[in-house]
XYZ file of C-alpha atoms in Angstrom:
503
model
C -36.224 10.538 0.243
C -36.649 7.396 -1.839
C -39.644 5.143 -1.476
C -37.891 1.809 -1.340
C -39.665 -1.382 -2.235
C -40.086 -4.002 0.485
C -37.865 -7.003 -0.093
C -39.147 -10.599 0.237
C -39.041 -12.302 3.643
C -35.529 -12.819 5.001
C -34.114 -16.299 5.398
C -31.213 -15.032 7.490
C -31.854 -13.794 11.067
C -32.074 -10.008 11.636
C -29.086 -8.045 12.850
C -29.412 -6.199 16.181
C -28.951 -2.393 15.917
C -26.000 -2.537 18.303
C -24.184 -4.807 15.869
C -24.828 -2.380 13.012
C -23.316 0.396 15.110
C -19.928 -1.234 15.495
C -17.069 -0.471 13.114
C -17.410 -2.246 9.800
C -14.123 -4.029 9.814
C -11.411 -4.848 12.320
C -8.430 -3.151 10.630
C -5.175 -2.479 12.458
C -5.070 -1.041 15.946
C -5.516 2.703 16.038
C -2.807 4.785 17.477
C -2.712 8.500 17.335
C -2.086 8.545 13.616
C -2.693 4.965 12.467
C -5.319 4.679 9.719
C -5.384 8.363 8.978
C -4.957 10.036 5.637
C -3.563 13.408 4.675
C -4.300 15.432 1.552
C -2.050 18.321 0.499
C -3.241 20.933 -1.988
C -0.285 22.912 -3.407
C -0.906 26.297 -4.972
C 1.153 28.106 -7.584
C 2.271 31.720 -7.388
C -1.123 32.875 -8.711
C -3.004 30.990 -5.987
C -4.274 28.341 -8.404
C -4.286 24.618 -7.577
C -1.017 23.153 -8.876
C -0.880 19.681 -7.358
C -2.993 17.553 -5.042
C -1.706 14.453 -3.327
C -3.144 11.870 -0.967
C -0.623 10.644 1.598
C -1.685 7.331 3.059
C -0.026 6.324 6.259
C 1.102 2.915 5.065
C 2.296 0.126 7.275
C 5.972 0.268 6.276
C 8.296 -2.675 6.149
C 5.681 -5.389 5.565
C 8.011 -7.161 3.125
C 10.755 -7.168 5.692
C 8.458 -8.853 8.207
C 7.887 -11.673 5.729
C 11.495 -12.231 4.779
C 13.114 -15.176 6.563
C 9.813 -16.983 7.136
C 9.164 -20.514 5.857
C 6.931 -20.656 2.794
C 4.246 -22.572 4.664
C 3.807 -19.617 7.015
C 3.277 -16.978 4.310
C -0.348 -17.603 3.285
C -1.445 -17.236 6.873
C 0.888 -14.329 7.711
C -0.216 -12.089 4.806
C -3.907 -12.427 5.548
C -3.301 -10.255 8.582
C -2.077 -7.339 6.420
C -5.629 -6.193 5.677
C -8.782 -6.197 7.740
C -11.066 -6.037 4.718
C -9.630 -8.479 2.171
C -7.602 -11.131 4.085
C -8.900 -13.828 1.709
C -7.399 -12.101 -1.328
C -4.009 -11.671 0.374
C -4.142 -15.283 1.518
C -5.006 -16.654 -1.906
C -2.456 -14.497 -3.796
C 0.241 -15.737 -1.444
C -0.797 -19.390 -1.614
C -0.877 -19.204 -5.442
C 2.762 -18.147 -5.379
C 3.619 -20.841 -2.783
C 1.947 -23.481 -5.028
C 4.622 -22.860 -7.642
C 7.496 -22.525 -5.235
C 6.517 -25.821 -3.561
C 6.284 -27.526 -6.958
C 2.486 -27.705 -7.423
C 1.470 -26.700 -10.916
C -2.215 -27.499 -11.434
C -4.742 -27.866 -8.607
C -7.377 -30.552 -8.483
C -10.755 -29.325 -9.812
C -12.338 -29.430 -6.345
C -9.498 -27.492 -4.745
C -9.633 -24.736 -7.359
C -13.395 -24.442 -7.056
C -13.177 -24.151 -3.242
C -10.550 -21.414 -3.590
C -12.787 -19.587 -6.090
C -15.737 -19.912 -3.783
C -13.642 -18.284 -1.005
C -12.670 -15.467 -3.293
C -16.227 -14.856 -4.456
C -17.416 -14.803 -0.833
C -14.720 -12.214 -0.074
C -15.943 -10.053 -2.996
C -19.529 -10.159 -1.696
C -18.457 -9.407 1.866
C -16.028 -6.620 1.047
C -18.206 -4.898 -1.548
C -21.190 -5.023 0.851
C -19.092 -3.336 3.546
C -17.905 -0.612 1.126
C -21.315 0.035 -0.426
C -23.635 -0.322 2.545
C -21.405 0.739 5.442
C -19.148 3.328 3.915
C -20.602 4.762 0.683
C -24.312 4.446 1.380
C -24.405 7.425 3.749
C -23.032 9.653 0.956
C -25.332 8.210 -1.695
C -28.628 7.981 0.213
C -28.367 10.912 2.622
C -26.738 13.250 0.104
C -23.221 14.556 -0.489
C -24.215 17.878 1.003
C -25.941 16.551 4.123
C -24.477 17.391 7.500
C -21.443 15.102 8.015
C -22.320 14.481 11.667
C -25.662 13.026 10.478
C -24.247 11.061 7.592
C -23.366 7.713 9.125
C -24.457 4.137 8.977
C -26.856 4.501 11.925
C -28.505 7.456 10.150
C -28.996 5.277 7.061
C -30.405 2.455 9.171
C -32.952 4.920 10.579
C -33.935 6.443 7.222
C -33.715 3.285 5.046
C -34.011 0.315 7.434
C -34.791 -2.279 4.724
C -31.857 -1.351 2.494
C -29.461 -1.130 5.427
C -30.556 -4.540 6.714
C -30.076 -6.083 3.270
C -26.531 -4.689 3.188
C -25.662 -6.106 6.578
C -27.073 -9.523 5.639
C -25.258 -9.638 2.303
C -22.046 -8.924 4.151
C -22.860 -11.717 6.576
C -23.574 -14.083 3.667
C -20.133 -13.413 2.186
C -18.556 -14.119 5.602
C -20.528 -17.368 5.898
C -19.217 -18.497 2.498
C -15.642 -18.071 3.740
C -16.451 -19.621 7.107
C -18.023 -22.699 5.466
C -14.749 -23.426 3.691
C -12.292 -22.543 6.427
C -14.279 -23.316 9.562
C -13.483 -19.859 10.946
C -13.472 -16.127 10.201
C -9.882 -15.962 8.949
C -9.026 -17.873 5.790
C -5.707 -19.258 7.117
C -7.359 -22.621 7.623
C -8.448 -22.655 3.965
C -5.826 -22.987 1.283
C -2.389 -24.612 1.635
C 0.346 -24.888 -1.016
C -0.960 -27.466 -3.446
C -4.601 -27.488 -2.433
C -7.080 -27.098 0.387
C -7.142 -28.243 4.011
C -10.701 -29.559 4.213
C -13.658 -30.423 1.976
C -16.842 -28.409 2.045
C -19.430 -30.069 4.290
C -22.676 -30.895 2.411
C -24.813 -29.232 5.094
C -22.889 -25.986 4.700
C -23.305 -26.122 0.919
C -27.023 -26.687 1.303
C -27.428 -23.740 3.682
C -25.531 -21.363 1.408
C -27.532 -22.605 -1.600
C -30.742 -21.829 0.241
C -29.697 -18.202 0.813
C -27.846 -17.207 -2.325
C -30.875 -16.480 -4.524
C -32.016 -13.918 -1.927
C -28.623 -12.209 -2.124
C -28.844 -12.053 -5.905
C -32.310 -10.464 -5.681
C -31.124 -7.880 -3.166
C -28.119 -6.911 -5.298
C -30.337 -6.564 -8.414
C -32.803 -4.436 -6.418
C -30.023 -2.195 -5.093
C -28.876 -1.517 -8.638
C -32.315 -0.101 -9.432
C -32.034 2.151 -6.372
C -28.696 3.412 -7.577
C -30.104 3.945 -11.002
C -32.895 6.056 -9.568
C -30.365 8.122 -7.611
C -28.391 8.735 -10.766
C -31.579 9.897 -12.484
C -32.097 12.627 -9.899
C -28.932 14.445 -11.003
C -27.048 12.746 -13.846
C -24.538 15.531 -14.341
C -23.450 15.356 -10.745
C -22.979 11.567 -10.745
C -21.308 11.458 -14.173
C -18.580 14.058 -13.780
C -17.263 14.668 -10.253
C -13.661 13.619 -9.598
C -13.077 12.362 -13.116
C -9.705 10.658 -13.351
C -8.831 9.579 -16.902
C -5.740 7.394 -16.952
C -5.202 3.838 -18.093
C -6.996 0.739 -16.857
C -5.562 -2.590 -15.659
C -7.164 -5.894 -14.693
C -7.009 -9.687 -14.991
C -9.109 -11.356 -17.671
C -9.609 -14.996 -18.501
C -9.095 -16.689 -21.859
C -12.571 -15.668 -23.032
C -11.967 -12.020 -22.157
C -14.227 -12.210 -19.152
C -13.362 -10.802 -15.696
C -11.671 -13.462 -13.580
C -11.466 -12.628 -9.866
C -9.197 -15.581 -9.110
C -6.826 -16.053 -12.051
C -6.123 -14.841 -15.571
C -3.683 -12.678 -17.478
C -3.039 -8.963 -17.377
C -4.749 -6.622 -19.838
C -4.437 -2.846 -20.002
C -6.506 -0.283 -21.930
C -5.942 3.467 -22.290
C -8.419 6.190 -21.332
C -10.157 5.860 -24.722
C -10.591 2.141 -24.389
C -7.817 0.998 -26.772
C -5.892 -2.102 -25.739
C -2.312 -1.351 -24.697
C -1.319 -4.955 -23.897
C -3.097 -8.253 -23.412
C -2.557 -11.810 -22.174
C 0.491 -10.981 -20.109
C 1.172 -13.781 -17.583
C 1.387 -12.733 -13.969
C 4.965 -14.058 -13.750
C 5.962 -11.550 -16.441
C 4.304 -8.505 -14.894
C 7.594 -6.687 -14.320
C 8.015 -6.529 -18.052
C 4.955 -4.253 -18.389
C 4.644 -2.610 -14.970
C 7.228 -0.420 -13.239
C 6.956 -0.191 -9.458
C 9.218 2.588 -8.134
C 9.399 2.854 -4.374
C 9.454 6.684 -4.379
C 6.935 9.294 -5.574
C 5.124 8.622 -8.802
C 3.846 5.208 -8.012
C 3.389 2.157 -10.252
C 2.941 2.810 -13.982
C 2.927 1.089 -17.342
C 6.553 0.660 -18.252
C 6.118 1.458 -21.945
C 4.400 4.859 -21.217
C 6.556 6.037 -18.320
C 5.532 7.643 -15.021
C 3.902 10.769 -16.497
C 1.268 9.160 -18.708
C 1.563 5.482 -17.685
C -0.303 5.571 -14.388
C -3.380 3.429 -14.170
C -6.497 2.473 -12.281
C -7.464 -0.927 -10.900
C -10.621 -2.069 -9.122
C -14.266 -2.631 -9.982
C -14.725 0.196 -12.532
C -11.442 -0.702 -14.259
C -12.280 -4.421 -14.320
C -15.688 -3.899 -15.934
C -14.190 -1.747 -18.651
C -11.065 -3.815 -19.314
C -13.002 -7.049 -19.772
C -15.164 -8.020 -22.771
C -17.934 -9.514 -20.660
C -19.037 -11.031 -17.387
C -19.928 -14.713 -17.491
C -23.101 -14.473 -15.412
C -26.250 -13.445 -17.157
C -27.809 -10.850 -14.822
C -24.483 -9.178 -14.023
C -23.477 -8.901 -17.691
C -26.823 -7.187 -18.459
C -26.187 -4.775 -15.574
C -22.587 -4.182 -16.762
C -23.791 -3.089 -20.156
C -26.456 -0.924 -18.574
C -23.894 0.770 -16.275
C -21.430 1.491 -19.111
C -24.044 2.691 -21.610
C -23.571 6.420 -20.809
C -19.955 6.139 -22.010
C -21.152 5.230 -25.527
C -18.248 2.810 -26.020
C -15.634 4.877 -24.128
C -14.536 4.229 -20.518
C -16.453 6.039 -17.815
C -14.199 8.357 -15.790
C -16.398 9.723 -12.963
C -15.358 8.336 -9.593
C -18.932 7.871 -8.383
C -19.371 5.171 -11.068
C -17.099 3.014 -8.860
C -20.074 2.393 -6.606
C -22.246 1.120 -9.466
C -19.426 -1.054 -10.704
C -18.960 -2.467 -7.194
C -22.622 -3.398 -7.023
C -22.532 -5.115 -10.443
C -19.538 -7.112 -9.214
C -21.341 -8.069 -6.030
C -24.204 -9.371 -8.177
C -21.719 -11.227 -10.409
C -19.923 -12.808 -7.475
C -23.267 -13.970 -5.968
C -24.218 -15.564 -9.307
C -20.843 -17.321 -9.505
C -21.348 -18.601 -5.955
C -24.748 -20.009 -6.930
C -23.254 -21.771 -9.945
C -20.452 -23.296 -7.881
C -22.851 -24.462 -5.183
C -24.774 -26.314 -7.905
C -21.597 -28.068 -9.094
C -21.329 -31.610 -7.617
C -17.563 -31.461 -7.924
C -17.491 -28.773 -5.219
C -18.171 -31.523 -2.599
C -15.253 -33.699 -3.768
C -12.528 -34.862 -1.431
C -9.562 -34.880 -3.803
C -7.960 -31.715 -2.447
C -4.210 -32.002 -3.033
C -2.371 -31.808 -6.360
C 0.531 -33.940 -7.475
C 3.846 -32.371 -6.646
C 6.549 -31.566 -9.181
C 9.833 -29.744 -9.150
C 10.033 -26.790 -6.756
C 10.898 -23.264 -7.941
C 12.962 -20.541 -6.318
C 10.762 -17.663 -7.479
C 7.022 -17.171 -8.160
C 4.313 -14.533 -8.495
C 0.801 -14.738 -7.083
C -1.858 -12.530 -8.603
C -5.551 -12.069 -7.824
C -8.295 -9.485 -8.272
C -8.837 -8.260 -4.729
C -12.021 -6.242 -4.066
C -9.938 -3.012 -4.413
C -8.147 -4.139 -7.538
C -5.275 -6.163 -8.933
C -2.998 -7.535 -6.168
C 0.445 -8.944 -7.001
C 2.826 -10.746 -4.656
C 6.284 -11.822 -5.776
C 8.519 -14.073 -3.694
C 12.052 -15.473 -3.891
C 13.181 -18.243 -1.574
C 16.610 -19.487 -0.462
C 17.876 -23.059 -0.456
C 16.254 -23.748 2.902
C 12.793 -22.790 1.578
C 12.627 -19.477 3.449
C 11.600 -16.166 1.928
C 14.706 -14.301 0.759
C 12.933 -11.379 -0.879
C 9.322 -10.405 -1.501
C 7.439 -7.536 -3.159
C 3.803 -6.739 -2.571
C 2.119 -4.517 -5.176
C -1.101 -3.649 -3.358
C -4.315 -2.425 -4.929
C -4.319 0.909 -3.064
C -0.767 1.602 -4.247
C -1.781 0.732 -7.822
C -4.487 3.389 -7.545
C -2.365 6.075 -5.939
C -1.980 8.302 -8.963
C -5.611 7.811 -10.004
C -6.753 8.991 -6.544
C -4.513 12.026 -6.826
C -6.057 12.781 -10.227
C -9.554 12.536 -8.786
C -8.672 14.866 -5.937
C -7.104 17.318 -8.356
C -10.502 17.555 -10.064
C -12.296 18.064 -6.737
C -9.869 20.767 -5.639
C -10.164 22.578 -8.996
C -13.919 22.699 -8.488
C -14.256 23.373 -4.756
C -11.029 25.023 -3.560
C -11.040 28.852 -3.591
C -7.257 29.086 -3.117
C -7.573 30.777 0.281
C -8.759 28.241 2.808
C -9.918 24.691 3.342
C -13.642 24.658 3.882
C -15.836 21.880 5.339
C -17.509 21.652 1.920
C -14.104 20.970 0.294
C -13.196 18.470 3.006
C -16.515 16.617 2.491
C -16.121 16.357 -1.290
C -12.551 15.084 -0.920
C -13.798 12.387 1.429
C -16.446 11.331 -1.087
C -13.832 11.007 -3.843
C -11.500 8.928 -1.661
C -14.283 6.651 -0.524
C -15.216 5.921 -4.175
C -11.821 4.222 -4.613
C -12.232 2.289 -1.320
C -8.524 2.495 -0.383
C -7.192 0.634 2.572
C -7.483 3.884 4.494
C -11.176 3.139 4.811
C -10.405 -0.332 6.137
C -8.125 1.034 8.838
C -10.127 3.959 9.969
C -13.718 3.923 8.877
C -16.300 3.761 11.632
C -19.901 4.766 11.239
C -19.073 6.577 8.024
C -16.338 8.738 9.565
C -12.850 8.767 8.143
C -9.967 10.504 9.975
C -8.512 12.791 7.356
C -6.634 16.076 7.251
C -6.552 18.487 4.304
C -3.836 21.165 4.090
C -3.518 24.106 1.726
C 0.092 24.954 0.962
C 1.157 28.170 -0.805
C 3.865 28.544 -3.498
C 6.434 29.192 -0.766
C 5.735 25.888 1.007
C 3.833 27.360 3.972
C 0.650 25.721 5.220
C -1.912 28.542 5.046
C -5.082 26.614 5.952
C -6.111 23.159 7.057
C -8.942 21.131 8.513
C -8.962 17.728 10.117
C -11.916 15.397 10.623
C -11.424 13.038 13.528
C -12.756 9.524 13.981
C -15.712 10.996 15.940
C -16.720 13.110 12.891
C -15.667 16.377 14.513
C -13.848 18.967 12.380
C -10.956 21.047 13.754
C -8.181 23.303 12.448
C -4.929 21.382 11.804
C -2.649 24.339 11.148
C -0.207 25.313 13.864
C -0.246 29.055 14.660
């Protein structure tokens, strides 16, 4: 067990234990199968692992639900698609609606308020993923008893670190609330600008707390570094994925969570394309609706699949603009010796570096007098019939494309979500796990646990929908060369494991 340093005195009030014990995020309502995931491991005639695939039970027909709505309704409607990153959905949609409504360039204050919302979302979401979902794996051990590997167990063993995680999440929520006046961001951005200015008192309160969040994030990186030092081979190589990398970067080559142009690198770090405007994404990305998933158009579905998200962002960019986070980025990537890191566990380190970066960006914005301005709406120009909104959501690049009719209602829309962008990368990671832990005869609890760890590293929307106290409803099936399910285990939301093969 680690001997954790005691953090400085808290400015924010403590969180009651009963609050910690509730599910980390609202997510959609749970039916019998909602929010569950299913992994199939297909064997060849020799009993060797041939193919592994994660089947996420997506909410189908989302685009259809949006079609026919007025453009003013879209930014608020899409925020309800995800319980973990509603701000990112909201801002991607409103960026597209800006252009459709005829607004080209926002006022400086409006853009800074939107960026502040997005950075608060990054802090909140990364804190949930790291401290509520991944921390049990990292601190209690990948091989610890699953029933005793939950958030409450972490809170008992590492109360200081658990409390810091909860309070960082709350800080991110408070950033969003200060701008919108509520938990959901729908009251925040509107086509062409923002609804309300940031109250000075709210700015002052956030400024008083943000340095503490930066210190906590920097301290957590040292804890993660010490964990890595206990078994470098294990943290470096499990669930390696390879594949290409995709992210938004700004004009300087730095990561830009709110805006930028698309850049892709291959698995060796070579640039495949750069400075592609979001509106032209269909020229470089193919998005088939069937199996195979999105891929780089020039490389095709077999070799063109790619990763998005924190680890991809930190390796696609040239730098981070905040001083402490850039130092930590270089430190995290050093083991790769100039080549991209492939181990899935590195996602957690990248996520923590991004949390630190977002907190530093929040501090810098809070020190900017222009943030308190009242000029919130841009001048309006000619409307457009089609537009694309893009943003770096906590889970990765999120693209939303809309077409409208003459009445200003959505005629067609396409949502290219972060989890879907990562679908082939998650399959590749699970292929590596199965190759190492599957004996070709049955699904064991050890195999199930390692598959869960690999999935959690990517933080797919599955976690959002179903994660509670570190438990993730998931079934794993072993299928022989004839197509018969020969073994299977299912972990329920209560953490219990049962057979999922019909006799």
